[in-house]
């Protein structure tokens, strides 16, 4: 059984951002931090105050994460990037909006304002009684105003405290031991801090020693206070960064509530407070009985002096879609009855006069959930080797409805969403193979392409060789030639790609082609349009329009290139519609491109004929009907700089200071001088113990990762590898953590610094083999279309979805039943249901019982406990 948190973030766009450059504009991008750790960097949108990103990410996180911070930055080439503003979302804020719905905007006039950072929001959505998690994903969708970044609020990390009460009534003493801290904020230019602890209680202040140049300090100091009678004072623990010149920097505080004497066993109560974001109430009697209690406390900003943010709203706003799902995944055998039931329903197929379970699922799933449900179903049946049969069933059910041949699969039905998801899961390498060269050419050439007379800008073209400004007609003709060249190259790539198309995709399109041909025998044109409606309109065209979102490019296109891509995507759509004249009727300025579109339509028709041809290769016949196992293909590859450091293992000793090509597969992390060169060495996945980030001060870069592994001699070694950006860093970390997730020897702690001289640079510990000073983050990963299939997770998510539809499924069944059959039988709770639906309800009930039994009992509350909100 595993508990995990899945976070989906979509950064849509910004508006009314302030100008940070002397040109009166900005070059904005976003940094997403989870608990103050940078995870994502969006692409930069150049020269705009209203940027559009449209980037979406899904992450797997540790269940105990606290908050999401999104910083909007202005990129500068010659100086440090400027901070425009930020938004911060805590778990409590997400819990206010079940299913990710928001009635109005946070921080926007007319909408609810975000509570101050660190304070708990209103009471969240009630927890599920048997799973201990919200019954639906929680989240928010809407606009949020950016707030100014206050250095005193940029705190992070945790501190380890031990508290005990000594003495008898009337002469009791409170002892607070400050042991260590981890992941403190970096306040100095050297990438570290000089932290010390200040404790205040009952009018008395004491301070610890200063630990120089460390964000992972160890004090092991004990402070004694006379316990106030009655015990109504507050113990305040603050962490500061000592500075020789200027004022000390605030690093965070821990503010327990007043000590209270109470009878009976130790009790713990937590509640939000406008002054103190995190509070702990503990019993003196319980503490005396336990002798001592200790724990890790999260550091918070100082909110004892609330200040009004006068600039809220003047820094612009950000449109976000954030959704959080806390889920408990049971062992795989628990989901076998549900998986077997769904597989049997798919194999059974459509039967006349009966309401199919897939039809009920399509009709009862809301539009906002249909995409997610489609992805879960596609991945589940891919793992079972039945995705072709599942898609065929969807096609058959969709075509059984009243429909027109010219509008097939244009709606967002479950069939359309499932086929679209199937193409993305199985066809991304094919997409890159077909579109990659043309997209690269468009980005590199930056040609001015415009066919609309109302948008032609003569000044963008310049002068001809005779120093004569070109006319509007000449500009349009030149643009037509460029666009026709791009379109011709792209169509050539598509037509030649039939043999390279994955067999499973070809089989799905063959089924669709045949089903539509049987449904509309008088409209043979319809079966070609059905295929191109998915391949061109839902796969190729969106990727051409926004290549960044399909990993075809690392950055967004500038205005000129974006317009060229838009026109090229529109041309692909017209070719996919198989009726170019219809598109010309809507936009007459496309008429210069009509001959090329007509030729492209004929070529596309020939391509579809070959794509769905009846001849099938042997490999396809052997592969269909079998579950997809782990792919032996490359998981991740690229050039990485090997850093030189003392104590490095023999595998990379000769490569220090050089760039090597690293290749991660399902068996090992290999490396060589180039992709085509012979491999120098490799680290088996079973020997990798951890993949973590390295402190910036260690090598002067924040994009360095460490791979801790067991060398052939049995000793533990570390390779320090530098990536080119934060996104590449987190992609490598995610890939390594996924393929090594089942390694039983993974470390639980590590050192984020390096061992230089006679000590670790992070915590100054002198034992090179000692326990790490920070915890590893094996569960933090970025999700990708190429991730290995996990049928257990997909089954859990489908169970969660179906569990919330039990009543709706019953009602929809009677609604869809034939009228004469529906009138002959009762419709109450005791009314007989078809075998498939009855078995589904029984399976859901059994899974509910499994979740109840798996829910661990709540442990008794200690006298002192870390509170993480």
CSV table of C-alpha atoms in Angstrom, one decimal, residues 85-341:
chain,number,residue,atom,x,y,z
A,85,UNK,CA,5.8,39.0,-8.0
A,86,UNK,CA,4.5,35.7,-6.8
A,87,UNK,CA,1.5,33.7,-5.7
A,88,UNK,CA,1.5,31.1,-3.0
A,89,UNK,CA,-1.1,28.3,-2.5
A,90,UNK,CA,-1.2,26.1,0.5
A,91,UNK,CA,-2.9,22.7,0.8
A,92,UNK,CA,-5.7,24.3,2.8
A,93,UNK,CA,-6.4,26.7,0.0
A,94,UNK,CA,-6.7,23.8,-2.5
A,95,UNK,CA,-9.1,22.0,-0.1
A,96,UNK,CA,-11.5,24.9,-0.3
A,97,UNK,CA,-12.4,23.9,-3.8
A,98,UNK,CA,-13.4,20.3,-4.4
A,99,UNK,CA,-13.0,19.0,-7.9
A,100,UNK,CA,-10.8,22.0,-8.8
A,101,UNK,CA,-13.8,24.4,-9.1
A,102,UNK,CA,-13.6,28.0,-8.1
A,103,UNK,CA,-16.5,30.5,-8.2
A,104,UNK,CA,-14.4,33.6,-8.4
A,105,UNK,CA,-10.8,34.7,-8.4
A,106,UNK,CA,-8.3,34.8,-5.6
A,107,UNK,CA,-6.8,38.2,-4.9
A,108,UNK,CA,-8.8,39.7,-7.8
A,109,UNK,CA,-11.3,42.5,-7.1
A,110,UNK,CA,-14.7,40.9,-6.5
A,111,UNK,CA,-13.2,37.5,-5.5
A,112,UNK,CA,-11.9,36.1,-2.2
A,113,UNK,CA,-8.4,37.1,-1.2
A,114,UNK,CA,-5.7,34.5,-0.4
A,115,UNK,CA,-5.0,34.2,3.3
A,116,UNK,CA,-1.5,35.4,4.3
A,117,UNK,CA,1.2,32.9,3.6
A,118,UNK,CA,1.5,30.3,6.2
A,119,UNK,CA,-1.9,30.8,7.7
A,120,UNK,CA,-4.5,28.0,7.4
A,121,UNK,CA,-7.5,28.8,5.2
A,122,UNK,CA,-11.2,27.9,6.0
A,123,UNK,CA,-12.1,24.4,6.9
A,124,UNK,CA,-11.3,22.1,3.9
A,125,UNK,CA,-13.5,19.6,2.2
A,126,UNK,CA,-14.5,16.8,4.5
A,127,UNK,CA,-12.3,13.7,4.4
A,128,UNK,CA,-13.4,10.4,3.0
A,129,UNK,CA,-14.5,8.2,6.0
A,130,UNK,CA,-12.8,5.1,4.6
A,131,UNK,CA,-9.8,6.4,2.7
A,132,UNK,CA,-8.7,9.3,4.9
A,133,UNK,CA,-8.4,11.5,1.8
A,134,UNK,CA,-10.8,13.9,0.0
A,135,UNK,CA,-13.3,11.9,-2.1
A,136,UNK,CA,-12.5,14.1,-5.1
A,137,UNK,CA,-9.5,16.0,-6.4
A,138,UNK,CA,-9.2,19.4,-4.8
A,139,UNK,CA,-7.9,22.5,-6.5
A,140,UNK,CA,-8.6,25.8,-8.0
A,141,UNK,CA,-9.0,27.4,-11.4
A,142,UNK,CA,-8.9,31.1,-11.9
A,143,UNK,CA,-7.0,34.4,-11.7
A,144,UNK,CA,-4.7,35.2,-8.8
A,145,UNK,CA,-3.1,38.6,-8.1
A,146,UNK,CA,0.6,38.7,-7.8
A,147,UNK,CA,2.0,39.9,-4.5
A,148,UNK,CA,5.3,41.6,-3.8
A,149,UNK,CA,8.1,39.4,-2.6
A,150,UNK,CA,9.1,40.3,1.0
A,151,UNK,CA,12.6,38.9,1.9
A,152,UNK,CA,11.4,38.3,5.5
A,153,UNK,CA,8.7,36.0,4.2
A,154,UNK,CA,11.1,34.0,2.0
A,155,UNK,CA,11.8,31.4,4.7
A,156,UNK,CA,12.2,27.6,4.4
A,157,UNK,CA,13.4,24.6,6.2
A,158,UNK,CA,12.8,22.8,9.5
A,159,UNK,CA,14.4,22.8,13.0
A,160,UNK,CA,14.8,19.8,15.3
A,161,UNK,CA,13.9,20.6,18.9
A,162,UNK,CA,13.6,18.6,22.2
A,163,UNK,CA,11.5,20.0,25.0
A,164,UNK,CA,11.2,18.7,28.6
A,165,UNK,CA,10.0,19.9,32.0
A,166,UNK,CA,12.1,19.2,35.1
A,167,UNK,CA,11.6,19.8,38.8
A,168,UNK,CA,8.7,19.7,41.1
A,169,UNK,CA,5.7,22.0,41.6
A,170,UNK,CA,6.8,25.5,42.3
A,171,UNK,CA,10.3,25.1,41.0
A,172,UNK,CA,9.9,23.7,37.5
A,173,UNK,CA,12.2,24.4,34.7
A,174,UNK,CA,11.7,24.3,31.0
A,175,UNK,CA,14.5,22.8,28.9
A,176,UNK,CA,14.6,23.4,25.2
A,177,UNK,CA,17.4,21.6,23.3
A,178,UNK,CA,18.2,23.0,19.8
A,179,UNK,CA,19.7,20.1,17.9
A,180,UNK,CA,19.9,20.9,14.2
A,181,UNK,CA,18.2,22.4,11.2
A,182,UNK,CA,17.9,21.5,7.6
A,183,UNK,CA,17.3,23.3,4.3
A,184,UNK,CA,17.4,26.8,5.6
A,185,UNK,CA,17.1,29.8,3.3
A,186,UNK,CA,20.3,31.0,1.5
A,187,UNK,CA,20.7,34.6,2.5
A,188,UNK,CA,24.4,35.3,1.7
A,189,UNK,CA,26.1,35.7,-1.6
A,190,UNK,CA,28.1,32.6,-1.1
A,191,UNK,CA,24.9,30.5,-1.4
A,192,UNK,CA,24.7,29.7,2.3
A,193,UNK,CA,23.8,31.4,5.6
A,194,UNK,CA,25.4,31.9,9.1
A,195,UNK,CA,22.5,30.7,11.2
A,196,UNK,CA,21.9,31.0,14.9
A,197,UNK,CA,18.9,30.4,17.1
A,198,UNK,CA,17.2,32.9,19.4
A,199,UNK,CA,14.8,31.7,22.1
A,200,UNK,CA,12.4,33.9,24.1
A,201,UNK,CA,10.3,32.8,27.1
A,202,UNK,CA,8.9,34.6,30.1
A,203,UNK,CA,10.8,37.8,29.3
A,204,UNK,CA,14.1,36.1,28.9
A,205,UNK,CA,16.1,35.8,25.6
A,206,UNK,CA,18.9,33.4,24.9
A,207,UNK,CA,20.9,32.7,21.7
A,208,UNK,CA,22.9,29.8,20.3
A,209,UNK,CA,26.3,30.0,18.7
A,210,UNK,CA,26.6,30.9,15.1
A,211,UNK,CA,27.4,28.2,12.6
A,212,UNK,CA,29.2,29.7,9.6
A,213,UNK,CA,28.4,29.0,6.0
A,214,UNK,CA,25.8,26.3,6.5
A,215,UNK,CA,22.2,25.7,5.7
A,216,UNK,CA,22.2,22.4,7.6
A,217,UNK,CA,23.7,23.5,10.9
A,218,UNK,CA,24.1,21.4,14.0
A,219,UNK,CA,24.1,23.1,17.4
A,220,UNK,CA,23.2,20.4,20.0
A,221,UNK,CA,22.8,23.1,22.6
A,222,UNK,CA,20.3,23.2,25.6
A,223,UNK,CA,18.7,26.3,27.0
A,224,UNK,CA,17.0,26.4,30.4
A,225,UNK,CA,14.1,28.7,31.5
A,226,UNK,CA,12.2,29.0,34.7
A,227,UNK,CA,8.7,27.8,34.0
A,228,UNK,CA,6.1,30.5,34.5
A,229,UNK,CA,3.3,29.9,37.0
A,230,UNK,CA,0.6,29.6,35.7
A,231,UNK,CA,2.2,28.4,32.5
A,232,UNK,CA,0.7,31.0,30.2
A,233,UNK,CA,3.8,32.3,28.4
A,234,UNK,CA,4.8,31.4,24.9
A,235,UNK,CA,8.1,29.9,23.9
A,236,UNK,CA,9.2,31.5,20.7
A,237,UNK,CA,12.1,30.0,18.7
A,238,UNK,CA,13.5,32.0,15.9
A,239,UNK,CA,16.3,31.3,13.4
A,240,UNK,CA,18.5,34.2,12.1
A,241,UNK,CA,21.3,34.6,9.7
A,242,UNK,CA,24.2,36.5,11.3
A,243,UNK,CA,25.8,39.3,9.2
A,244,UNK,CA,28.9,41.2,10.1
A,245,UNK,CA,27.8,44.3,8.3
A,246,UNK,CA,24.1,45.3,8.3
A,247,UNK,CA,21.2,43.8,10.1
A,248,UNK,CA,20.7,40.1,10.6
A,249,UNK,CA,18.4,38.3,8.1
A,250,UNK,CA,15.3,36.5,9.4
A,251,UNK,CA,15.2,32.8,8.6
A,252,UNK,CA,12.0,31.7,10.3
A,253,UNK,CA,10.3,31.1,13.6
A,254,UNK,CA,8.5,28.4,15.5
A,255,UNK,CA,5.8,29.6,17.8
A,256,UNK,CA,4.1,27.1,20.1
A,257,UNK,CA,1.0,28.3,21.9
A,258,UNK,CA,1.1,28.8,25.7
A,259,UNK,CA,2.0,25.8,27.8
A,260,UNK,CA,-1.2,24.5,29.5
A,261,UNK,CA,-1.6,22.2,32.4
A,262,UNK,CA,-4.4,19.7,32.0
A,263,UNK,CA,-5.4,16.5,33.6
A,264,UNK,CA,-5.4,13.1,31.9
A,265,UNK,CA,-3.3,11.9,29.1
A,266,UNK,CA,-1.2,14.1,26.8
A,267,UNK,CA,-3.3,16.0,24.3
A,268,UNK,CA,-2.6,17.9,21.1
A,269,UNK,CA,-4.7,20.6,19.7
A,270,UNK,CA,-4.1,22.7,16.6
A,271,UNK,CA,-5.8,25.7,15.3
A,272,UNK,CA,-5.0,28.7,13.0
A,273,UNK,CA,-4.2,32.0,14.5
A,274,UNK,CA,-3.9,35.4,12.7
A,275,UNK,CA,-0.6,36.0,14.5
A,276,UNK,CA,1.0,32.6,14.4
A,277,UNK,CA,0.6,30.3,11.4
A,278,UNK,CA,1.7,27.1,13.2
A,279,UNK,CA,0.8,26.4,16.8
A,280,UNK,CA,1.2,23.5,19.1
A,281,UNK,CA,-0.6,23.0,22.4
A,282,UNK,CA,0.9,20.3,24.6
A,283,UNK,CA,0.2,19.1,28.1
A,284,UNK,CA,2.7,19.7,30.8
A,285,UNK,CA,1.5,16.6,32.7
A,286,UNK,CA,1.8,14.6,29.5
A,287,UNK,CA,5.3,15.9,29.0
A,288,UNK,CA,6.3,15.1,32.5
A,289,UNK,CA,5.0,11.6,32.1
A,290,UNK,CA,6.9,11.1,28.9
A,291,UNK,CA,10.1,12.5,30.2
A,292,UNK,CA,10.8,14.4,27.0
A,293,UNK,CA,9.4,14.9,23.6
A,294,UNK,CA,11.1,16.0,20.4
A,295,UNK,CA,10.4,16.6,16.7
A,296,UNK,CA,11.0,18.6,13.6
A,297,UNK,CA,9.2,21.9,13.3
A,298,UNK,CA,8.6,23.8,10.1
A,299,UNK,CA,9.9,27.4,10.1
A,300,UNK,CA,7.4,30.1,9.2
A,301,UNK,CA,7.5,33.8,8.4
A,302,UNK,CA,6.9,36.2,11.2
A,303,UNK,CA,3.2,37.3,11.0
A,304,UNK,CA,3.1,38.9,14.5
A,305,UNK,CA,3.1,42.3,12.8
A,306,UNK,CA,0.7,42.0,9.8
A,307,UNK,CA,1.4,44.4,7.0
A,308,UNK,CA,-1.0,45.4,4.2
A,309,UNK,CA,0.2,44.7,0.8
A,310,UNK,CA,-0.5,48.0,-0.9
A,311,UNK,CA,0.8,46.7,-4.2
A,312,UNK,CA,-1.5,43.8,-4.5
A,313,UNK,CA,-3.2,44.0,-7.9
A,314,UNK,CA,-0.6,46.5,-9.3
A,315,UNK,CA,1.8,43.7,-10.1
A,316,UNK,CA,-0.6,42.0,-12.4
A,317,UNK,CA,-2.3,38.6,-12.1
A,318,UNK,CA,-1.8,35.0,-13.1
A,319,UNK,CA,-4.3,32.5,-14.5
A,320,UNK,CA,-3.7,29.1,-13.0
A,321,UNK,CA,-5.3,25.7,-12.8
A,322,UNK,CA,-4.1,23.7,-9.9
A,323,UNK,CA,-5.5,20.3,-8.8
A,324,UNK,CA,-4.4,18.1,-6.0
A,325,UNK,CA,-5.2,14.4,-5.5
A,326,UNK,CA,-4.2,12.6,-2.3
A,327,UNK,CA,-4.6,8.9,-3.0
A,328,UNK,CA,-4.1,5.6,-1.3
A,329,UNK,CA,-3.0,2.9,-3.7
A,330,UNK,CA,-3.7,-0.7,-2.5
A,331,UNK,CA,-1.7,-3.8,-3.5
A,332,UNK,CA,-2.4,-4.7,-7.1
A,333,UNK,CA,-4.4,-7.9,-6.3
A,334,UNK,CA,-7.1,-5.8,-4.7
A,335,UNK,CA,-7.9,-4.2,-8.1
A,336,UNK,CA,-8.0,-7.4,-10.1
A,337,UNK,CA,-11.8,-7.9,-9.8
A,338,UNK,CA,-12.3,-4.3,-11.2
A,339,UNK,CA,-9.7,-4.7,-13.9
A,340,UNK,CA,-11.2,-8.1,-14.9
A,341,UNK,CA,-14.7,-6.7,-15.0
